[in-house]
Amino acid sequence: MPDNRELKLQKECLRAEIRAGRQERTDASWDLGLTALTQQAAVVACYAPLPPEPDIWNFIDYLLERGVQVLLPVLKAEPAWANYTTRAQMRRSSAGILVPCGSALPNTALASAQAIAMPGLAGTLSGIRLGTGGGWYDRVLLHADPNAARILVLYDDEIYDDLPCEDWDEPVDWIVTEKQVYRTSARFPPAA
């Protein structure tokens, strides 16, 4: 078993490789897969995509048109959320991430979401998610409803057989790519 320093180095090397590959991407759509997984949801937590992340703005706007409450991250020392209203009501945070201009909700607001669409750089069908390295989602998922669908949004070639994983890495239930939807075995293994 690799030690923490070795795991961190493995993760950083993978992140650099995937980020470089994403620079060459063309437009794709994740709308069908995300829509299928959130049909019954009244509250969905999403991320505000920035290039070269998978662009889910059309999906976010579709949710709003359907009357779904959309929560977007507010990146502060303590993770928080805010209600999305329109892209015109967004501002750039000090980290360069788009956040809603409205009042921040506490991290516990995530407990109201039935689905959580999150970014990442890679994932496995066993439910391991390789994030960007800040640990934000690993911390905030502790406040989620245990039954909320955890959805990782990736490009299809960013699914790996294995990824380095640390004890605090939170698993995902679904991976949605531009090509298809994958059910992972992380939290809800298939029935025997």
Short mmCIF file of N, CA, C and O in Angstrom, two decimals, residues 2-88:
data_model
loop_
_atom_site.label_atom_id
_atom_site.label_comp_id
_atom_site.label_asym_id
_atom_site.label_seq_id
_atom_site.Cartn_x
_atom_site.Cartn_y
_atom_site.Cartn_z
N PRO A 2 0.72 2.13 -0.97
CA PRO A 2 1.54 3.33 -1.02
C PRO A 2 1.26 4.25 0.17
O PRO A 2 0.15 4.28 0.67
N ASP A 3 2.28 5.01 0.61
CA ASP A 3 2.05 5.94 1.70
C ASP A 3 1.38 7.20 1.15
O ASP A 3 1.21 7.36 -0.05
N ASN A 4 1.00 8.11 2.05
CA ASN A 4 0.25 9.31 1.66
C ASN A 4 1.02 10.19 0.67
O ASN A 4 0.43 10.74 -0.24
N ARG A 5 2.33 10.32 0.86
CA ARG A 5 3.13 11.15 -0.05
C ARG A 5 3.10 10.56 -1.46
O ARG A 5 2.96 11.28 -2.44
N GLU A 6 3.22 9.24 -1.54
CA GLU A 6 3.21 8.58 -2.84
C GLU A 6 1.83 8.70 -3.50
O GLU A 6 1.74 8.95 -4.70
N LEU A 7 0.75 8.55 -2.72
CA LEU A 7 -0.61 8.72 -3.26
C LEU A 7 -0.83 10.14 -3.77
O LEU A 7 -1.39 10.33 -4.84
N LYS A 8 -0.38 11.12 -3.01
CA LYS A 8 -0.53 12.51 -3.43
C LYS A 8 0.23 12.76 -4.74
O LYS A 8 -0.28 13.43 -5.64
N LEU A 9 1.43 12.22 -4.86
CA LEU A 9 2.22 12.38 -6.08
C LEU A 9 1.52 11.70 -7.26
O LEU A 9 1.43 12.27 -8.35
N GLN A 10 1.00 10.49 -7.06
CA GLN A 10 0.27 9.79 -8.12
C GLN A 10 -0.93 10.61 -8.58
O GLN A 10 -1.18 10.76 -9.78
N LYS A 11 -1.68 11.15 -7.62
CA LYS A 11 -2.85 11.96 -7.96
C LYS A 11 -2.45 13.21 -8.74
O LYS A 11 -3.09 13.55 -9.73
N GLU A 12 -1.42 13.90 -8.32
CA GLU A 12 -0.99 15.12 -9.00
C GLU A 12 -0.53 14.84 -10.43
O GLU A 12 -0.81 15.61 -11.34
N CYS A 13 0.19 13.74 -10.63
CA CYS A 13 0.62 13.37 -11.98
C CYS A 13 -0.58 13.09 -12.88
O CYS A 13 -0.63 13.53 -14.02
N LEU A 14 -1.56 12.36 -12.36
CA LEU A 14 -2.78 12.08 -13.12
C LEU A 14 -3.54 13.36 -13.43
O LEU A 14 -4.03 13.56 -14.55
N ARG A 15 -3.66 14.25 -12.46
CA ARG A 15 -4.36 15.52 -12.68
C ARG A 15 -3.71 16.32 -13.80
O ARG A 15 -4.40 16.86 -14.67
N ALA A 16 -2.40 16.41 -13.80
CA ALA A 16 -1.69 17.16 -14.84
C ALA A 16 -1.92 16.54 -16.21
O ALA A 16 -2.17 17.26 -17.19
N GLU A 17 -1.88 15.22 -16.29
CA GLU A 17 -2.09 14.52 -17.56
C GLU A 17 -3.51 14.74 -18.09
O GLU A 17 -3.71 15.04 -19.27
N ILE A 18 -4.50 14.64 -17.22
CA ILE A 18 -5.90 14.79 -17.64
C ILE A 18 -6.19 16.24 -18.03
O ILE A 18 -6.84 16.50 -19.03
N ARG A 19 -5.69 17.19 -17.24
CA ARG A 19 -5.90 18.60 -17.59
C ARG A 19 -5.31 18.93 -18.96
O ARG A 19 -5.92 19.65 -19.75
N ALA A 20 -4.14 18.39 -19.26
CA ALA A 20 -3.52 18.64 -20.56
C ALA A 20 -4.40 18.06 -21.68
O ALA A 20 -4.60 18.70 -22.71
N GLY A 21 -4.94 16.87 -21.47
CA GLY A 21 -5.82 16.26 -22.47
C GLY A 21 -7.11 17.01 -22.66
O GLY A 21 -7.66 17.05 -23.77
N ARG A 22 -7.61 17.62 -21.63
CA ARG A 22 -8.87 18.37 -21.73
C ARG A 22 -8.74 19.62 -22.57
O ARG A 22 -9.72 20.12 -23.11
N GLN A 23 -7.55 20.14 -22.71
CA GLN A 23 -7.36 21.34 -23.52
C GLN A 23 -7.69 21.09 -24.99
O GLN A 23 -7.98 22.02 -25.73
N GLU A 24 -7.66 19.83 -25.41
CA GLU A 24 -7.90 19.47 -26.80
C GLU A 24 -9.36 19.09 -27.07
O GLU A 24 -9.70 18.68 -28.17
N ARG A 25 -10.24 19.19 -26.10
CA ARG A 25 -11.62 18.73 -26.23
C ARG A 25 -12.46 19.62 -27.13
O ARG A 25 -12.23 20.81 -27.24
N THR A 26 -13.45 18.98 -27.73
CA THR A 26 -14.45 19.71 -28.49
C THR A 26 -15.76 19.66 -27.71
O THR A 26 -15.87 18.98 -26.70
N ASP A 27 -16.76 20.36 -28.19
CA ASP A 27 -18.05 20.40 -27.50
C ASP A 27 -18.66 19.01 -27.41
O ASP A 27 -18.53 18.19 -28.31
N ALA A 28 -19.33 18.77 -26.33
CA ALA A 28 -20.04 17.53 -26.10
C ALA A 28 -21.23 17.86 -25.20
O ALA A 28 -21.35 18.97 -24.69
N SER A 29 -22.11 16.91 -24.99
CA SER A 29 -23.28 17.14 -24.14
C SER A 29 -23.45 16.01 -23.14
O SER A 29 -23.33 14.84 -23.48
N TRP A 30 -23.77 16.40 -21.94
CA TRP A 30 -24.03 15.47 -20.85
C TRP A 30 -25.51 15.54 -20.43
O TRP A 30 -25.93 14.90 -19.49
N ASP A 31 -26.30 16.34 -21.16
CA ASP A 31 -27.66 16.66 -20.75
C ASP A 31 -28.56 15.44 -20.60
O ASP A 31 -29.29 15.33 -19.62
N LEU A 32 -28.53 14.51 -21.55
CA LEU A 32 -29.45 13.36 -21.49
C LEU A 32 -29.20 12.51 -20.26
O LEU A 32 -30.14 12.14 -19.55
N GLY A 33 -27.96 12.18 -20.00
CA GLY A 33 -27.64 11.35 -18.84
C GLY A 33 -27.98 12.04 -17.53
O GLY A 33 -28.56 11.43 -16.63
N LEU A 34 -27.65 13.32 -17.43
CA LEU A 34 -27.94 14.05 -16.19
C LEU A 34 -29.45 14.21 -15.99
O LEU A 34 -29.95 14.06 -14.88
N THR A 35 -30.15 14.49 -17.08
CA THR A 35 -31.61 14.63 -16.98
C THR A 35 -32.26 13.34 -16.52
O THR A 35 -33.14 13.34 -15.67
N ALA A 36 -31.81 12.22 -17.06
CA ALA A 36 -32.38 10.92 -16.68
C ALA A 36 -32.19 10.64 -15.19
O ALA A 36 -33.07 10.07 -14.54
N LEU A 37 -31.06 11.04 -14.63
CA LEU A 37 -30.77 10.76 -13.22
C LEU A 37 -31.43 11.74 -12.25
O LEU A 37 -31.41 11.51 -11.05
N THR A 38 -31.99 12.84 -12.76
CA THR A 38 -32.54 13.87 -11.88
C THR A 38 -34.02 14.14 -12.13
O THR A 38 -34.55 15.13 -11.65
N GLN A 39 -34.69 13.27 -12.86
CA GLN A 39 -36.10 13.49 -13.23
C GLN A 39 -37.01 13.76 -12.04
O GLN A 39 -37.91 14.57 -12.13
N GLN A 40 -36.81 13.08 -10.94
CA GLN A 40 -37.70 13.19 -9.78
C GLN A 40 -37.19 14.19 -8.73
O GLN A 40 -37.83 14.38 -7.70
N ALA A 41 -36.05 14.81 -8.98
CA ALA A 41 -35.44 15.68 -7.98
C ALA A 41 -36.10 17.06 -7.92
O ALA A 41 -36.38 17.66 -8.96
N ALA A 42 -36.32 17.55 -6.71
CA ALA A 42 -36.81 18.91 -6.50
C ALA A 42 -35.65 19.87 -6.24
O ALA A 42 -35.75 21.07 -6.48
N VAL A 43 -34.53 19.31 -5.74
CA VAL A 43 -33.33 20.11 -5.47
C VAL A 43 -32.13 19.34 -6.02
O VAL A 43 -31.96 18.15 -5.74
N VAL A 44 -31.32 20.02 -6.84
CA VAL A 44 -30.13 19.41 -7.42
C VAL A 44 -28.95 20.34 -7.16
O VAL A 44 -29.03 21.54 -7.43
N ALA A 45 -27.88 19.80 -6.62
CA ALA A 45 -26.64 20.56 -6.45
C ALA A 45 -25.77 20.29 -7.67
O ALA A 45 -25.63 19.15 -8.10
N CYS A 46 -25.23 21.35 -8.24
CA CYS A 46 -24.38 21.24 -9.44
C CYS A 46 -23.10 22.04 -9.21
O CYS A 46 -22.92 22.65 -8.17
N TYR A 47 -22.26 22.06 -10.22
CA TYR A 47 -21.08 22.91 -10.21
C TYR A 47 -21.21 23.91 -11.35
O TYR A 47 -21.92 23.66 -12.32
N ALA A 48 -20.56 25.04 -11.21
CA ALA A 48 -20.56 26.07 -12.25
C ALA A 48 -19.34 25.81 -13.14
O ALA A 48 -18.22 26.14 -12.74
N PRO A 49 -19.54 25.19 -14.30
CA PRO A 49 -18.38 24.75 -15.09
C PRO A 49 -17.59 25.90 -15.70
O PRO A 49 -18.14 26.90 -16.14
N LEU A 50 -16.30 25.70 -15.69
CA LEU A 50 -15.36 26.59 -16.38
C LEU A 50 -14.54 25.74 -17.33
O LEU A 50 -14.18 24.61 -16.99
N PRO A 51 -14.23 26.24 -18.51
CA PRO A 51 -13.41 25.45 -19.43
C PRO A 51 -12.10 25.07 -18.77
O PRO A 51 -11.55 25.88 -18.02
N PRO A 52 -11.63 23.87 -18.94
CA PRO A 52 -12.11 22.82 -19.84
C PRO A 52 -12.98 21.76 -19.16
O PRO A 52 -13.07 20.64 -19.61
N GLU A 53 -13.66 22.12 -18.06
CA GLU A 53 -14.55 21.16 -17.41
C GLU A 53 -15.72 20.82 -18.32
O GLU A 53 -16.11 21.65 -19.15
N PRO A 54 -16.33 19.65 -18.15
CA PRO A 54 -17.54 19.35 -18.91
C PRO A 54 -18.58 20.44 -18.69
O PRO A 54 -18.91 20.80 -17.55
N ASP A 55 -19.07 20.99 -19.78
CA ASP A 55 -19.99 22.13 -19.74
C ASP A 55 -21.42 21.64 -19.53
O ASP A 55 -22.03 21.08 -20.43
N ILE A 56 -21.95 21.89 -18.33
CA ILE A 56 -23.30 21.45 -18.01
C ILE A 56 -24.27 22.63 -17.86
O ILE A 56 -25.35 22.48 -17.29
N TRP A 57 -23.92 23.80 -18.41
CA TRP A 57 -24.79 24.97 -18.27
C TRP A 57 -26.18 24.75 -18.85
O TRP A 57 -27.18 25.16 -18.25
N ASN A 58 -26.29 24.08 -20.00
CA ASN A 58 -27.62 23.83 -20.57
C ASN A 58 -28.46 22.99 -19.62
O ASN A 58 -29.66 23.24 -19.45
N PHE A 59 -27.86 22.00 -19.00
CA PHE A 59 -28.56 21.16 -18.03
C PHE A 59 -29.01 22.00 -16.83
O PHE A 59 -30.15 21.88 -16.37
N ILE A 60 -28.13 22.84 -16.31
CA ILE A 60 -28.47 23.69 -15.16
C ILE A 60 -29.65 24.59 -15.50
O ILE A 60 -30.61 24.71 -14.73
N ASP A 61 -29.61 25.21 -16.68
CA ASP A 61 -30.70 26.09 -17.09
C ASP A 61 -32.00 25.30 -17.30
O ASP A 61 -33.09 25.78 -16.97
N TYR A 62 -31.89 24.08 -17.81
CA TYR A 62 -33.05 23.22 -17.97
C TYR A 62 -33.69 22.91 -16.61
O TYR A 62 -34.92 22.94 -16.47
N LEU A 63 -32.88 22.61 -15.61
CA LEU A 63 -33.40 22.36 -14.28
C LEU A 63 -34.19 23.57 -13.77
O LEU A 63 -35.30 23.43 -13.24
N LEU A 64 -33.62 24.74 -13.95
CA LEU A 64 -34.27 25.97 -13.49
C LEU A 64 -35.61 26.16 -14.21
O LEU A 64 -36.61 26.50 -13.57
N GLU A 65 -35.63 25.92 -15.52
CA GLU A 65 -36.88 26.04 -16.29
C GLU A 65 -37.94 25.07 -15.78
O GLU A 65 -39.14 25.38 -15.83
N ARG A 66 -37.53 23.91 -15.31
CA ARG A 66 -38.45 22.90 -14.77
C ARG A 66 -38.93 23.24 -13.36
O ARG A 66 -39.76 22.55 -12.80
N GLY A 67 -38.37 24.28 -12.75
CA GLY A 67 -38.75 24.66 -11.40
C GLY A 67 -37.95 23.97 -10.32
O GLY A 67 -38.33 23.99 -9.14
N VAL A 68 -36.85 23.34 -10.70
CA VAL A 68 -35.98 22.66 -9.73
C VAL A 68 -35.10 23.71 -9.04
O VAL A 68 -34.58 24.62 -9.68
N GLN A 69 -34.94 23.58 -7.75
CA GLN A 69 -34.00 24.44 -7.02
C GLN A 69 -32.60 23.94 -7.32
O GLN A 69 -32.29 22.76 -7.12
N VAL A 70 -31.74 24.84 -7.81
CA VAL A 70 -30.37 24.48 -8.16
C VAL A 70 -29.42 25.15 -7.18
O VAL A 70 -29.42 26.37 -7.02
N LEU A 71 -28.61 24.34 -6.52
CA LEU A 71 -27.59 24.84 -5.60
C LEU A 71 -26.24 24.81 -6.30
O LEU A 71 -25.90 23.82 -6.95
N LEU A 72 -25.49 25.89 -6.18
CA LEU A 72 -24.13 25.95 -6.72
C LEU A 72 -23.17 26.24 -5.58
O LEU A 72 -23.52 26.92 -4.61
N PRO A 73 -21.94 25.73 -5.68
CA PRO A 73 -20.96 25.95 -4.61
C PRO A 73 -20.56 27.41 -4.44
O PRO A 73 -20.49 28.16 -5.42
N VAL A 74 -20.31 27.76 -3.20
CA VAL A 74 -19.68 29.03 -2.86
C VAL A 74 -18.38 28.63 -2.17
O VAL A 74 -18.41 27.99 -1.12
N LEU A 75 -17.27 28.95 -2.79
CA LEU A 75 -15.98 28.50 -2.27
C LEU A 75 -15.48 29.49 -1.22
O LEU A 75 -15.04 30.58 -1.54
N LYS A 76 -15.61 29.07 0.00
CA LYS A 76 -15.14 29.85 1.14
C LYS A 76 -14.32 28.91 2.01
O LYS A 76 -14.19 27.73 1.70
N ALA A 77 -13.79 29.42 3.11
CA ALA A 77 -13.01 28.56 4.01
C ALA A 77 -13.86 27.37 4.44
O ALA A 77 -13.40 26.23 4.46
N GLU A 78 -15.11 27.62 4.77
CA GLU A 78 -16.06 26.55 5.10
C GLU A 78 -16.98 26.41 3.88
O GLU A 78 -17.59 27.38 3.45
N PRO A 79 -17.06 25.22 3.28
CA PRO A 79 -17.90 25.05 2.10
C PRO A 79 -19.33 25.55 2.33
O PRO A 79 -19.89 25.39 3.42
N ALA A 80 -19.89 26.19 1.31
CA ALA A 80 -21.25 26.72 1.37
C ALA A 80 -21.90 26.58 0.00
O ALA A 80 -21.24 26.19 -0.98
N TRP A 81 -23.17 26.90 -0.08
CA TRP A 81 -23.95 26.81 -1.31
C TRP A 81 -24.74 28.08 -1.48
O TRP A 81 -24.94 28.84 -0.54
N ALA A 82 -25.24 28.31 -2.70
CA ALA A 82 -26.16 29.42 -2.96
C ALA A 82 -27.12 28.97 -4.06
O ALA A 82 -26.79 28.09 -4.87
N ASN A 83 -28.29 29.58 -4.08
CA ASN A 83 -29.28 29.26 -5.10
C ASN A 83 -28.88 29.92 -6.42
O ASN A 83 -28.53 31.10 -6.45
N TYR A 84 -28.96 29.15 -7.49
CA TYR A 84 -28.71 29.67 -8.84
C TYR A 84 -30.00 30.27 -9.36
O TYR A 84 -31.06 29.67 -9.25
N THR A 85 -29.90 31.48 -9.94
CA THR A 85 -31.06 32.11 -10.55
C THR A 85 -30.85 32.32 -12.05
O THR A 85 -31.69 31.94 -12.84
N THR A 86 -29.75 32.93 -12.43
CA THR A 86 -29.38 33.10 -13.84
C THR A 86 -27.87 33.29 -13.92
O THR A 86 -27.24 33.67 -12.92
N ARG A 87 -27.32 33.09 -15.11
CA ARG A 87 -25.88 33.33 -15.27
C ARG A 87 -25.54 34.80 -15.12
O ARG A 87 -24.43 35.15 -14.74
N ALA A 88 -26.51 35.68 -15.38
CA ALA A 88 -26.28 37.11 -15.22
C ALA A 88 -26.08 37.46 -13.74
O ALA A 88 -25.49 38.50 -13.42
#
